[in-house]
Amino acid sequence: MIRKFLFIAAVFTVATLNFCEARAQVQNSAPGHVDENLPEAQKAPALFAYGFYATYINAVCYGDQMCDNICKAAFSEKLLKRVKKIQRHKLYDPILKANNCTPETISTLKVAFAGDDWYDVSYQWPHEKREITVITIKVVQKGSRFEIIDLKED
């Protein structure tokens, strides 16, 4: 079951990445919205973070039934519990630092290395003030896969 989910998520991410690359880019960005000059040890977790956010935003915009499964596949248990508690009590999504989003934000996704295992994931709202939202996450490698283990709250 997990393999099927990961396969579907990977196919969906590839399709999303291809769609995003075809659109005009609003933010300063490198190819794939991840700096191509990063060392491989930092680029792989950055690409993982980009794929997670592209998939998560798409799921939020088109029906969030899959959001829990996407988070379960990418988050540590401790972080998942913390995020769920915040979502229940504050009616706010700390993963996006927002209450909602739009599919147009996917094309503005950018991931930058912030030091140690921390990455800044940013996206730009396509309407009104065109405000840039930045979410700082910690990505570590656990065996052959990556996992998001922390998320900074403001």
PDB file of C-alpha atoms in Angstrom:
ATOM      1  CA  MET A   1       0.000   0.000   0.000  1.00  0.00           C
ATOM      2  CA  ILE A   2       2.794   2.403   0.915  1.00  0.00           C
ATOM      3  CA  ARG A   3       4.650   1.565  -2.292  1.00  0.00           C
ATOM      4  CA  LYS A   4       1.533   2.358  -4.343  1.00  0.00           C
ATOM      5  CA  PHE A   5       1.110   5.662  -2.530  1.00  0.00           C
ATOM      6  CA  LEU A   6       4.767   6.602  -3.008  1.00  0.00           C
ATOM      7  CA  PHE A   7       4.572   5.673  -6.699  1.00  0.00           C
ATOM      8  CA  ILE A   8       1.442   7.800  -7.176  1.00  0.00           C
ATOM      9  CA  ALA A   9       3.025  10.686  -5.256  1.00  0.00           C
ATOM     10  CA  ALA A  10       6.200  10.437  -7.366  1.00  0.00           C
ATOM     11  CA  VAL A  11       4.251  10.414 -10.647  1.00  0.00           C
ATOM     12  CA  PHE A  12       2.135  13.302  -9.443  1.00  0.00           C
ATOM     13  CA  THR A  13       5.235  15.248  -8.368  1.00  0.00           C
ATOM     14  CA  VAL A  14       6.925  14.714 -11.737  1.00  0.00           C
ATOM     15  CA  ALA A  15       3.793  15.913 -13.517  1.00  0.00           C
ATOM     16  CA  THR A  16       3.604  18.939 -11.231  1.00  0.00           C
ATOM     17  CA  LEU A  17       7.299  19.731 -11.737  1.00  0.00           C
ATOM     18  CA  ASN A  18       6.887  19.584 -15.524  1.00  0.00           C
ATOM     19  CA  PHE A  19       3.851  21.863 -15.314  1.00  0.00           C
ATOM     20  CA  CYS A  20       5.663  24.313 -13.047  1.00  0.00           C
ATOM     21  CA  GLU A  21       8.720  24.504 -15.283  1.00  0.00           C
ATOM     22  CA  ALA A  22       6.538  25.319 -18.285  1.00  0.00           C
ATOM     23  CA  ARG A  23       5.005  28.363 -16.579  1.00  0.00           C
ATOM     24  CA  ALA A  24       6.599  31.786 -16.356  1.00  0.00           C
ATOM     25  CA  GLN A  25       8.425  32.102 -13.066  1.00  0.00           C
ATOM     26  CA  VAL A  26       7.607  34.998 -10.802  1.00  0.00           C
ATOM     27  CA  GLN A  27      10.259  34.565  -8.085  1.00  0.00           C
ATOM     28  CA  ASN A  28      13.986  34.461  -8.691  1.00  0.00           C
ATOM     29  CA  SER A  29      14.623  30.796  -9.230  1.00  0.00           C
ATOM     30  CA  ALA A  30      17.044  28.211 -10.423  1.00  0.00           C
ATOM     31  CA  PRO A  31      15.963  25.317 -12.654  1.00  0.00           C
ATOM     32  CA  GLY A  32      13.484  23.205 -10.725  1.00  0.00           C
ATOM     33  CA  HIS A  33      13.308  25.973  -8.131  1.00  0.00           C
ATOM     34  CA  VAL A  34      16.208  24.365  -6.284  1.00  0.00           C
ATOM     35  CA  ASP A  35      19.709  25.770  -6.650  1.00  0.00           C
ATOM     36  CA  GLU A  36      21.520  23.497  -9.109  1.00  0.00           C
ATOM     37  CA  ASN A  37      24.877  24.497  -7.579  1.00  0.00           C
ATOM     38  CA  LEU A  38      24.119  22.926  -4.207  1.00  0.00           C
ATOM     39  CA  PRO A  39      26.293  19.941  -3.288  1.00  0.00           C
ATOM     40  CA  GLU A  40      24.468  16.636  -3.800  1.00  0.00           C
ATOM     41  CA  ALA A  41      24.219  16.140  -0.016  1.00  0.00           C
ATOM     42  CA  GLN A  42      22.114  19.308   0.188  1.00  0.00           C
ATOM     43  CA  LYS A  43      20.386  19.154  -3.205  1.00  0.00           C
ATOM     44  CA  ALA A  44      18.674  15.784  -2.649  1.00  0.00           C
ATOM     45  CA  PRO A  45      16.858  16.893   0.550  1.00  0.00           C
ATOM     46  CA  ALA A  46      15.968  20.202  -1.150  1.00  0.00           C
ATOM     47  CA  LEU A  47      14.391  18.339  -4.082  1.00  0.00           C
ATOM     48  CA  PHE A  48      12.508  16.145  -1.591  1.00  0.00           C
ATOM     49  CA  ALA A  49      11.169  19.273   0.152  1.00  0.00           C
ATOM     50  CA  TYR A  50      10.176  20.788  -3.201  1.00  0.00           C
ATOM     51  CA  GLY A  51       8.347  17.604  -4.234  1.00  0.00           C
ATOM     52  CA  PHE A  52       6.562  17.401  -0.890  1.00  0.00           C
ATOM     53  CA  TYR A  53       5.351  21.001  -1.045  1.00  0.00           C
ATOM     54  CA  ALA A  54       4.264  20.805  -4.693  1.00  0.00           C
ATOM     55  CA  THR A  55       2.246  17.674  -3.931  1.00  0.00           C
ATOM     56  CA  TYR A  56       0.840  19.014  -0.656  1.00  0.00           C
ATOM     57  CA  ILE A  57      -0.284  22.342  -2.141  1.00  0.00           C
ATOM     58  CA  ASN A  58      -1.958  20.536  -5.024  1.00  0.00           C
ATOM     59  CA  ALA A  59      -3.759  18.223  -2.593  1.00  0.00           C
ATOM     60  CA  VAL A  60      -4.922  21.172  -0.459  1.00  0.00           C
ATOM     61  CA  CYS A  61      -6.255  23.000  -3.519  1.00  0.00           C
ATOM     62  CA  TYR A  62      -8.075  20.069  -5.097  1.00  0.00           C
ATOM     63  CA  GLY A  63      -9.483  18.297  -2.072  1.00  0.00           C
ATOM     64  CA  ASP A  64      -7.475  17.561   1.004  1.00  0.00           C
ATOM     65  CA  GLN A  65      -8.375  13.880   1.398  1.00  0.00           C
ATOM     66  CA  MET A  66      -4.789  12.982   0.488  1.00  0.00           C
ATOM     67  CA  CYS A  67      -3.112  15.587   2.725  1.00  0.00           C
ATOM     68  CA  ASP A  68      -2.924  13.251   5.728  1.00  0.00           C
ATOM     69  CA  ASN A  69      -1.351  10.472   3.676  1.00  0.00           C
ATOM     70  CA  ILE A  70       1.135  12.874   2.098  1.00  0.00           C
ATOM     71  CA  CYS A  71       2.151  14.150   5.542  1.00  0.00           C
ATOM     72  CA  LYS A  72       2.371  10.645   7.009  1.00  0.00           C
ATOM     73  CA  ALA A  73       4.750   9.663   4.210  1.00  0.00           C
ATOM     74  CA  ALA A  74       7.002  12.713   4.680  1.00  0.00           C
ATOM     75  CA  PHE A  75       6.858  13.713   8.375  1.00  0.00           C
ATOM     76  CA  SER A  76       8.257  12.184  11.538  1.00  0.00           C
ATOM     77  CA  GLU A  77       5.568  10.930  13.932  1.00  0.00           C
ATOM     78  CA  LYS A  78       6.389  13.674  16.433  1.00  0.00           C
ATOM     79  CA  LEU A  79       6.041  16.441  13.834  1.00  0.00           C
ATOM     80  CA  LEU A  80       2.824  14.948  12.433  1.00  0.00           C
ATOM     81  CA  LYS A  81       1.222  14.996  15.902  1.00  0.00           C
ATOM     82  CA  ARG A  82       2.342  18.592  16.475  1.00  0.00           C
ATOM     83  CA  VAL A  83       0.998  19.766  13.099  1.00  0.00           C
ATOM     84  CA  LYS A  84      -2.356  18.002  13.607  1.00  0.00           C
ATOM     85  CA  LYS A  85      -2.743  19.627  17.040  1.00  0.00           C
ATOM     86  CA  ILE A  86      -2.101  23.100  15.596  1.00  0.00           C
ATOM     87  CA  GLN A  87      -4.498  22.491  12.700  1.00  0.00           C
ATOM     88  CA  ARG A  88      -7.256  21.373  15.095  1.00  0.00           C
ATOM     89  CA  HIS A  89      -6.870  24.109  17.701  1.00  0.00           C
ATOM     90  CA  LYS A  90      -5.900  27.112  15.596  1.00  0.00           C
ATOM     91  CA  LEU A  91      -7.675  26.283  12.316  1.00  0.00           C
ATOM     92  CA  TYR A  92      -4.427  27.195  10.618  1.00  0.00           C
ATOM     93  CA  ASP A  93      -2.055  25.151   8.466  1.00  0.00           C
ATOM     94  CA  PRO A  94       1.504  25.505   9.806  1.00  0.00           C
ATOM     95  CA  ILE A  95       2.806  23.533   6.813  1.00  0.00           C
ATOM     96  CA  LEU A  96       1.804  26.441   4.538  1.00  0.00           C
ATOM     97  CA  LYS A  97       1.716  29.223   7.151  1.00  0.00           C
ATOM     98  CA  ALA A  98      -1.725  30.017   5.770  1.00  0.00           C
ATOM     99  CA  ASN A  99      -5.404  29.118   5.991  1.00  0.00           C
ATOM    100  CA  ASN A 100      -5.684  28.346   2.288  1.00  0.00           C
ATOM    101  CA  CYS A 101      -3.754  28.516  -0.949  1.00  0.00           C
ATOM    102  CA  THR A 102      -4.111  28.425  -4.703  1.00  0.00           C
ATOM    103  CA  PRO A 103      -2.575  26.127  -7.345  1.00  0.00           C
ATOM    104  CA  GLU A 104      -0.898  29.183  -8.857  1.00  0.00           C
ATOM    105  CA  THR A 105       1.491  29.246  -5.904  1.00  0.00           C
ATOM    106  CA  ILE A 106       3.066  25.957  -7.049  1.00  0.00           C
ATOM    107  CA  SER A 107       4.882  27.687  -9.895  1.00  0.00           C
ATOM    108  CA  THR A 108       6.514  30.065  -7.413  1.00  0.00           C
ATOM    109  CA  LEU A 109       7.815  27.379  -5.040  1.00  0.00           C
ATOM    110  CA  LYS A 110      11.479  27.720  -4.195  1.00  0.00           C
ATOM    111  CA  VAL A 111      13.679  25.781  -1.779  1.00  0.00           C
ATOM    112  CA  ALA A 112      16.927  27.214  -0.422  1.00  0.00           C
ATOM    113  CA  PHE A 113      19.476  25.658   1.907  1.00  0.00           C
ATOM    114  CA  ALA A 114      19.462  27.487   5.262  1.00  0.00           C
ATOM    115  CA  GLY A 115      22.287  25.685   7.093  1.00  0.00           C
ATOM    116  CA  ASP A 116      22.727  22.336   8.817  1.00  0.00           C
ATOM    117  CA  ASP A 117      19.654  20.306   7.824  1.00  0.00           C
ATOM    118  CA  TRP A 118      17.334  23.336   7.561  1.00  0.00           C
ATOM    119  CA  TYR A 119      15.697  24.519   4.322  1.00  0.00           C
ATOM    120  CA  ASP A 120      13.633  27.607   3.553  1.00  0.00           C
ATOM    121  CA  VAL A 121      10.639  26.778   1.396  1.00  0.00           C
ATOM    122  CA  SER A 122       9.024  29.862  -0.093  1.00  0.00           C
ATOM    123  CA  TYR A 123       6.101  30.613  -2.334  1.00  0.00           C
ATOM    124  CA  GLN A 124       4.514  33.783  -3.575  1.00  0.00           C
ATOM    125  CA  TRP A 125       0.843  34.653  -3.513  1.00  0.00           C
ATOM    126  CA  PRO A 126      -0.224  35.374  -7.088  1.00  0.00           C
ATOM    127  CA  HIS A 127      -2.819  38.014  -6.204  1.00  0.00           C
ATOM    128  CA  GLU A 128      -2.967  41.329  -4.360  1.00  0.00           C
ATOM    129  CA  LYS A 129       0.335  42.190  -2.642  1.00  0.00           C
ATOM    130  CA  ARG A 130       2.220  39.217  -4.082  1.00  0.00           C
ATOM    131  CA  GLU A 131       3.552  38.517  -0.605  1.00  0.00           C
ATOM    132  CA  ILE A 132       6.250  35.849  -0.245  1.00  0.00           C
ATOM    133  CA  THR A 133       5.684  33.253   2.476  1.00  0.00           C
ATOM    134  CA  VAL A 134       8.715  31.421   3.892  1.00  0.00           C
ATOM    135  CA  ILE A 135       8.501  28.160   5.842  1.00  0.00           C
ATOM    136  CA  THR A 136      11.651  26.784   7.484  1.00  0.00           C
ATOM    137  CA  ILE A 137      11.788  22.994   7.726  1.00  0.00           C
ATOM    138  CA  LYS A 138      14.367  20.444   8.833  1.00  0.00           C
ATOM    139  CA  VAL A 139      14.939  17.505   6.477  1.00  0.00           C
ATOM    140  CA  VAL A 140      17.042  14.490   7.444  1.00  0.00           C
ATOM    141  CA  GLN A 141      17.851  11.230   5.738  1.00  0.00           C
ATOM    142  CA  LYS A 142      16.564   8.099   7.467  1.00  0.00           C
ATOM    143  CA  GLY A 143      17.980   5.071   5.725  1.00  0.00           C
ATOM    144  CA  SER A 144      17.177   5.356   2.043  1.00  0.00           C
ATOM    145  CA  ARG A 145      14.495   8.039   2.404  1.00  0.00           C
ATOM    146  CA  PHE A 146      14.147  11.616   3.592  1.00  0.00           C
ATOM    147  CA  GLU A 147      11.907  12.817   6.394  1.00  0.00           C
ATOM    148  CA  ILE A 148      10.778  16.245   7.556  1.00  0.00           C
ATOM    149  CA  ILE A 149      11.386  16.235  11.309  1.00  0.00           C
ATOM    150  CA  ASP A 150      10.790  19.853  12.295  1.00  0.00           C
ATOM    151  CA  LEU A 151       9.069  23.009  11.167  1.00  0.00           C
ATOM    152  CA  LYS A 152       9.762  26.449  12.641  1.00  0.00           C
ATOM    153  CA  GLU A 153       6.780  28.442  13.790  1.00  0.00           C
ATOM    154  CA  ASP A 154       6.872  32.206  14.015  1.00  0.00           C
TER     155      ASP A 154
END
